């Protein structure tokens, strides 16, 4: 099931993973993990070609994705009879995160107009603050405009749009907010910029970067 430019999210997500790891944040990697007769497949009357079938090459993560050793892998949509675009649907991820005191989640990956959107909306419904890693997502756009509509939906419900540029090293080092720097030529309001500044994970980002040479 192709997503145009889907592979473009990999270097971005690798960079986010590096930043979040240096801030000691948890990294959760989710995957579709369908049985061969999943209801979403065209052969079963669904809309999609067969994809992400359990224990097949199609369900493997890209070898280019740098998955941390301590990442939590969440498999979803494992029941033949149920679709689950949201990573919180039919999994125990929400209760696990809550038990660990997690309040904020940052979401990237594929696809913007399905699993990303549904996971983001679901997370907000569950009471998490949510940032969308907008340079680390790509959509399917089955109908033209689907991706734009998905973005609007997420933002309308309170998700914060975030890009790699929102993690300036000097700010992470001092832990101080500098809204002027965040705004740049980005058409965000000052309020948005402040919200974004608050969403940043704090940590020794710069130090880790220096150690890597
Ligand atoms: Zn699927």
mmCIF file of C-alpha atoms and ligand atoms in Angstrom:
data_model
loop_
_atom_site.group_PDB
_atom_site.id
_atom_site.type_symbol
_atom_site.label_atom_id
_atom_site.label_comp_id
_atom_site.label_asym_id
_atom_site.label_seq_id
_atom_site.Cartn_x
_atom_site.Cartn_y
_atom_site.Cartn_z
ATOM 1 C CA UNK A 1 0.000 0.000 0.000
ATOM 2 C CA UNK A 2 2.087 2.900 -1.263
ATOM 3 C CA UNK A 3 2.191 6.328 0.353
ATOM 4 C CA UNK A 4 3.749 8.870 -1.948
ATOM 5 C CA UNK A 5 7.065 10.096 -0.491
ATOM 6 C CA UNK A 6 6.432 7.805 2.465
ATOM 7 C CA UNK A 7 10.151 7.143 2.695
ATOM 8 C CA UNK A 8 10.772 10.875 3.197
ATOM 9 C CA UNK A 9 9.562 10.585 6.784
ATOM 10 C CA UNK A 10 12.364 8.183 7.718
ATOM 11 C CA UNK A 11 15.295 10.644 8.036
ATOM 12 C CA UNK A 12 12.976 13.107 9.778
ATOM 13 C CA UNK A 13 11.750 10.531 12.271
ATOM 14 C CA UNK A 14 15.331 9.372 12.869
ATOM 15 C CA UNK A 15 16.227 12.935 13.798
ATOM 16 C CA UNK A 16 13.180 13.269 16.068
ATOM 17 C CA UNK A 17 14.050 9.948 17.713
ATOM 18 C CA UNK A 18 17.570 11.220 18.374
ATOM 19 C CA UNK A 19 16.257 14.473 19.885
ATOM 20 C CA UNK A 20 13.642 12.739 22.024
ATOM 21 C CA UNK A 21 16.090 10.121 23.226
ATOM 22 C CA UNK A 22 18.507 12.869 24.279
ATOM 23 C CA UNK A 23 15.641 14.432 26.230
ATOM 24 C CA UNK A 24 14.976 11.040 27.839
ATOM 25 C CA UNK A 25 11.526 10.813 26.288
ATOM 26 C CA UNK A 26 9.946 7.463 25.500
ATOM 27 C CA UNK A 27 9.858 6.293 21.908
ATOM 28 C CA UNK A 28 6.838 4.271 20.825
ATOM 29 C CA UNK A 29 6.848 2.669 17.379
ATOM 30 C CA UNK A 30 3.492 1.503 16.054
ATOM 31 C CA UNK A 31 2.661 -0.772 13.194
ATOM 32 C CA UNK A 32 -0.330 -2.248 11.426
ATOM 33 C CA UNK A 33 -0.136 -5.972 12.154
ATOM 34 C CA UNK A 34 -2.961 -7.515 10.172
ATOM 35 C CA UNK A 35 -4.084 -11.120 9.878
ATOM 36 C CA UNK A 36 -4.260 -12.342 6.240
ATOM 37 C CA UNK A 37 -8.041 -11.974 6.195
ATOM 38 C CA UNK A 38 -8.256 -8.488 7.678
ATOM 39 C CA UNK A 39 -11.527 -6.733 6.909
ATOM 40 C CA UNK A 40 -9.752 -3.658 5.503
ATOM 41 C CA UNK A 41 -8.394 -5.681 2.555
ATOM 42 C CA UNK A 42 -10.168 -5.504 -0.807
ATOM 43 C CA UNK A 43 -10.419 -9.327 -0.829
ATOM 44 C CA UNK A 44 -12.592 -9.009 2.299
ATOM 45 C CA UNK A 45 -14.699 -6.148 0.989
ATOM 46 C CA UNK A 46 -12.491 -3.382 2.427
ATOM 47 C CA UNK A 47 -10.819 -0.398 0.742
ATOM 48 C CA UNK A 48 -7.145 -1.319 0.846
ATOM 49 C CA UNK A 49 -4.825 -3.709 -0.924
ATOM 50 C CA UNK A 50 -3.354 -6.300 1.433
ATOM 51 C CA UNK A 51 -0.690 -4.640 3.593
ATOM 52 C CA UNK A 52 1.249 -5.150 6.817
ATOM 53 C CA UNK A 53 0.354 -8.815 7.132
ATOM 54 C CA UNK A 54 1.732 -10.297 10.359
ATOM 55 C CA UNK A 55 5.171 -11.902 10.037
ATOM 56 C CA UNK A 56 5.660 -10.926 6.388
ATOM 57 C CA UNK A 57 8.173 -8.576 4.780
ATOM 58 C CA UNK A 58 5.340 -6.100 4.188
ATOM 59 C CA UNK A 59 4.918 -5.630 7.918
ATOM 60 C CA UNK A 60 8.588 -5.024 8.631
ATOM 61 C CA UNK A 61 9.942 -1.628 9.603
ATOM 62 C CA UNK A 62 12.248 0.031 7.105
ATOM 63 C CA UNK A 63 15.847 -1.007 7.772
ATOM 64 C CA UNK A 64 16.698 2.710 7.548
ATOM 65 C CA UNK A 65 14.519 3.567 10.548
ATOM 66 C CA UNK A 66 16.747 3.828 13.610
ATOM 67 C CA UNK A 67 14.617 2.172 16.241
ATOM 68 C CA UNK A 68 16.088 2.562 19.728
ATOM 69 C CA UNK A 69 16.704 -0.686 21.606
ATOM 70 C CA UNK A 70 14.326 0.372 24.367
ATOM 71 C CA UNK A 71 11.547 1.543 22.042
ATOM 72 C CA UNK A 72 8.106 0.127 22.726
ATOM 73 C CA UNK A 73 6.596 -1.586 19.670
ATOM 74 C CA UNK A 74 2.798 -1.424 19.506
ATOM 75 C CA UNK A 75 1.006 -3.705 17.042
ATOM 76 C CA UNK A 76 -2.487 -2.649 16.067
ATOM 77 C CA UNK A 77 -5.443 -3.786 13.961
ATOM 78 C CA UNK A 78 -4.634 -7.400 14.791
ATOM 79 C CA UNK A 79 -8.281 -8.504 14.847
ATOM 80 C CA UNK A 80 -9.615 -9.639 11.424
ATOM 81 C CA UNK A 81 -12.999 -8.150 12.153
ATOM 82 C CA UNK A 82 -11.931 -4.649 13.215
ATOM 83 C CA UNK A 83 -10.194 -1.679 11.618
ATOM 84 C CA UNK A 84 -7.937 0.297 13.957
ATOM 85 C CA UNK A 85 -6.303 3.381 12.494
ATOM 86 C CA UNK A 86 -5.578 4.828 15.936
ATOM 87 C CA UNK A 87 -2.662 3.384 17.858
ATOM 88 C CA UNK A 88 -4.844 3.610 20.980
ATOM 89 C CA UNK A 89 -7.640 1.537 19.443
ATOM 90 C CA UNK A 90 -7.638 -2.000 20.850
ATOM 91 C CA UNK A 91 -4.207 -1.572 22.490
ATOM 92 C CA UNK A 92 -3.180 -0.876 26.080
ATOM 93 C CA UNK A 93 -0.897 2.004 25.064
ATOM 94 C CA UNK A 94 -3.001 4.761 26.660
ATOM 95 C CA UNK A 95 -3.171 3.066 30.055
ATOM 96 C CA UNK A 96 0.550 2.286 29.927
ATOM 97 C CA UNK A 97 1.436 5.909 29.136
ATOM 98 C CA UNK A 98 -0.897 7.212 31.833
ATOM 99 C CA UNK A 99 0.554 4.796 34.381
ATOM 100 C CA UNK A 100 3.973 6.253 33.565
ATOM 101 C CA UNK A 101 2.744 9.821 33.987
ATOM 102 C CA UNK A 102 3.048 10.733 30.308
ATOM 103 C CA UNK A 103 1.084 13.879 29.487
ATOM 104 C CA UNK A 104 2.341 14.843 26.036
ATOM 105 C CA UNK A 105 2.699 12.833 22.877
ATOM 106 C CA UNK A 106 4.411 13.801 19.614
ATOM 107 C CA UNK A 107 3.090 11.984 16.573
ATOM 108 C CA UNK A 108 4.716 11.434 13.178
ATOM 109 C CA UNK A 109 4.736 8.787 10.450
ATOM 110 C CA UNK A 110 2.185 7.427 7.988
ATOM 111 C CA UNK A 111 -0.379 8.170 6.888
ATOM 112 C CA UNK A 112 -1.476 11.701 7.676
ATOM 113 C CA UNK A 113 -5.097 11.212 6.664
ATOM 114 C CA UNK A 114 -5.588 7.855 8.430
ATOM 115 C CA UNK A 115 -3.410 6.474 11.213
ATOM 116 C CA UNK A 116 -1.726 9.791 12.082
ATOM 117 C CA UNK A 117 -4.979 11.736 12.167
ATOM 118 C CA UNK A 118 -6.921 9.082 14.093
ATOM 119 C CA UNK A 119 -4.106 8.574 16.603
ATOM 120 C CA UNK A 120 -3.802 12.330 17.176
ATOM 121 C CA UNK A 121 -7.547 12.871 17.631
ATOM 122 C CA UNK A 122 -7.810 9.800 19.866
ATOM 123 C CA UNK A 123 -4.865 10.939 22.008
ATOM 124 C CA UNK A 124 -6.511 14.313 22.587
ATOM 125 C CA UNK A 125 -9.800 12.618 23.474
ATOM 126 C CA UNK A 126 -7.858 10.552 26.023
ATOM 127 C CA UNK A 127 -6.533 13.759 27.589
ATOM 128 C CA UNK A 128 -3.008 13.915 26.191
ATOM 129 C CA UNK A 129 -1.489 17.108 24.825
ATOM 130 C CA UNK A 130 -0.547 16.350 21.248
ATOM 131 C CA UNK A 131 2.015 17.752 18.837
ATOM 132 C CA UNK A 132 2.020 16.700 15.197
ATOM 133 C CA UNK A 133 5.494 16.397 13.670
ATOM 134 C CA UNK A 134 4.382 17.989 10.410
ATOM 135 C CA UNK A 135 7.663 17.476 8.553
ATOM 136 C CA UNK A 136 7.615 13.802 9.542
ATOM 137 C CA UNK A 137 4.260 12.779 8.074
ATOM 138 C CA UNK A 138 2.935 11.955 4.596
ATOM 139 C CA UNK A 139 -0.605 11.191 3.493
ATOM 140 C CA UNK A 140 -2.445 9.039 0.993
ATOM 141 C CA UNK A 141 -4.875 11.657 -0.388
ATOM 142 C CA UNK A 142 -7.233 9.038 -1.847
ATOM 143 C CA UNK A 143 -9.523 11.983 -2.515
ATOM 144 C CA UNK A 144 -7.735 15.261 -3.319
ATOM 145 C CA UNK A 145 -7.841 17.460 -0.234
ATOM 146 C CA UNK A 146 -7.905 14.577 2.265
ATOM 147 C CA UNK A 147 -4.495 15.470 3.685
ATOM 148 C CA UNK A 148 -5.358 19.161 4.078
ATOM 149 C CA UNK A 149 -8.634 18.224 5.712
ATOM 150 C CA UNK A 150 -6.846 15.855 8.105
ATOM 151 C CA UNK A 151 -4.362 18.577 9.090
ATOM 152 C CA UNK A 152 -7.198 21.050 9.656
ATOM 153 C CA UNK A 153 -9.081 18.505 11.767
ATOM 154 C CA UNK A 154 -6.095 17.864 13.989
ATOM 155 C CA UNK A 155 -5.296 21.562 14.461
ATOM 156 C CA UNK A 156 -8.933 22.474 15.035
ATOM 157 C CA UNK A 157 -9.090 19.969 17.879
ATOM 158 C CA UNK A 158 -6.011 21.465 19.532
ATOM 159 C CA UNK A 159 -3.015 19.599 18.146
ATOM 160 C CA UNK A 160 0.130 21.730 17.933
ATOM 161 C CA UNK A 161 2.043 21.696 14.627
ATOM 162 C CA UNK A 162 5.742 21.165 15.226
ATOM 163 C CA UNK A 163 8.786 20.889 12.927
ATOM 164 C CA UNK A 164 12.433 19.998 13.536
ATOM 165 C CA UNK A 165 13.196 23.728 13.461
ATOM 166 C CA UNK A 166 11.219 24.062 16.695
ATOM 167 C CA UNK A 167 13.963 22.238 18.580
ATOM 168 C CA UNK A 168 16.802 24.755 18.465
ATOM 169 C CA UNK A 169 19.747 23.358 20.385
ATOM 170 C CA UNK A 170 20.555 26.513 22.293
ATOM 171 C CA UNK A 171 17.036 26.658 23.726
ATOM 172 C CA UNK A 172 17.070 23.036 24.770
ATOM 173 C CA UNK A 173 20.375 23.692 26.511
ATOM 174 C CA UNK A 174 19.142 26.643 28.555
ATOM 175 C CA UNK A 175 15.555 25.461 28.834
ATOM 176 C CA UNK A 176 14.427 29.016 28.125
ATOM 177 C CA UNK A 177 11.672 29.986 25.776
ATOM 178 C CA UNK A 178 12.296 32.434 23.011
ATOM 179 C CA UNK A 179 9.053 32.927 21.089
ATOM 180 C CA UNK A 180 10.603 35.466 18.705
ATOM 181 C CA UNK A 181 12.958 32.825 17.448
ATOM 182 C CA UNK A 182 10.200 30.291 16.987
ATOM 183 C CA UNK A 183 7.951 32.589 14.979
ATOM 184 C CA UNK A 184 10.425 33.395 12.184
ATOM 185 C CA UNK A 185 8.599 33.512 8.864
ATOM 186 C CA UNK A 186 6.186 30.918 10.126
ATOM 187 C CA UNK A 187 2.641 32.343 9.963
ATOM 188 C CA UNK A 188 1.914 31.310 13.528
ATOM 189 C CA UNK A 189 0.490 33.576 16.173
ATOM 190 C CA UNK A 190 2.520 34.421 19.251
ATOM 191 C CA UNK A 191 0.218 32.207 21.297
ATOM 192 C CA UNK A 192 0.921 29.262 19.019
ATOM 193 C CA UNK A 193 4.625 29.901 19.305
ATOM 194 C CA UNK A 194 4.413 29.941 23.096
ATOM 195 C CA UNK A 195 2.385 26.738 23.059
ATOM 196 C CA UNK A 196 4.973 25.157 20.810
ATOM 197 C CA UNK A 197 7.772 26.277 23.085
ATOM 198 C CA UNK A 198 6.030 24.584 25.986
ATOM 199 C CA UNK A 199 5.638 21.376 23.991
ATOM 200 C CA UNK A 200 9.380 20.972 23.481
ATOM 201 C CA UNK A 201 10.982 18.134 25.394
ATOM 202 C CA UNK A 202 13.725 19.463 27.637
ATOM 203 C CA UNK A 203 17.049 17.769 27.775
ATOM 204 C CA UNK A 204 20.748 17.777 27.070
ATOM 205 C CA UNK A 205 20.268 17.846 23.322
ATOM 206 C CA UNK A 206 23.343 19.913 22.552
ATOM 207 C CA UNK A 207 25.624 17.818 24.678
ATOM 208 C CA UNK A 208 24.538 14.598 23.022
ATOM 209 C CA UNK A 209 25.040 16.123 19.608
ATOM 210 C CA UNK A 210 28.574 17.183 20.479
ATOM 211 C CA UNK A 211 29.434 13.719 21.734
ATOM 212 C CA UNK A 212 28.358 12.254 18.431
ATOM 213 C CA UNK A 213 30.986 14.467 16.811
HETATM 214 ZN ZN1 LIG B 1 -4.026 -1.366 7.814
#
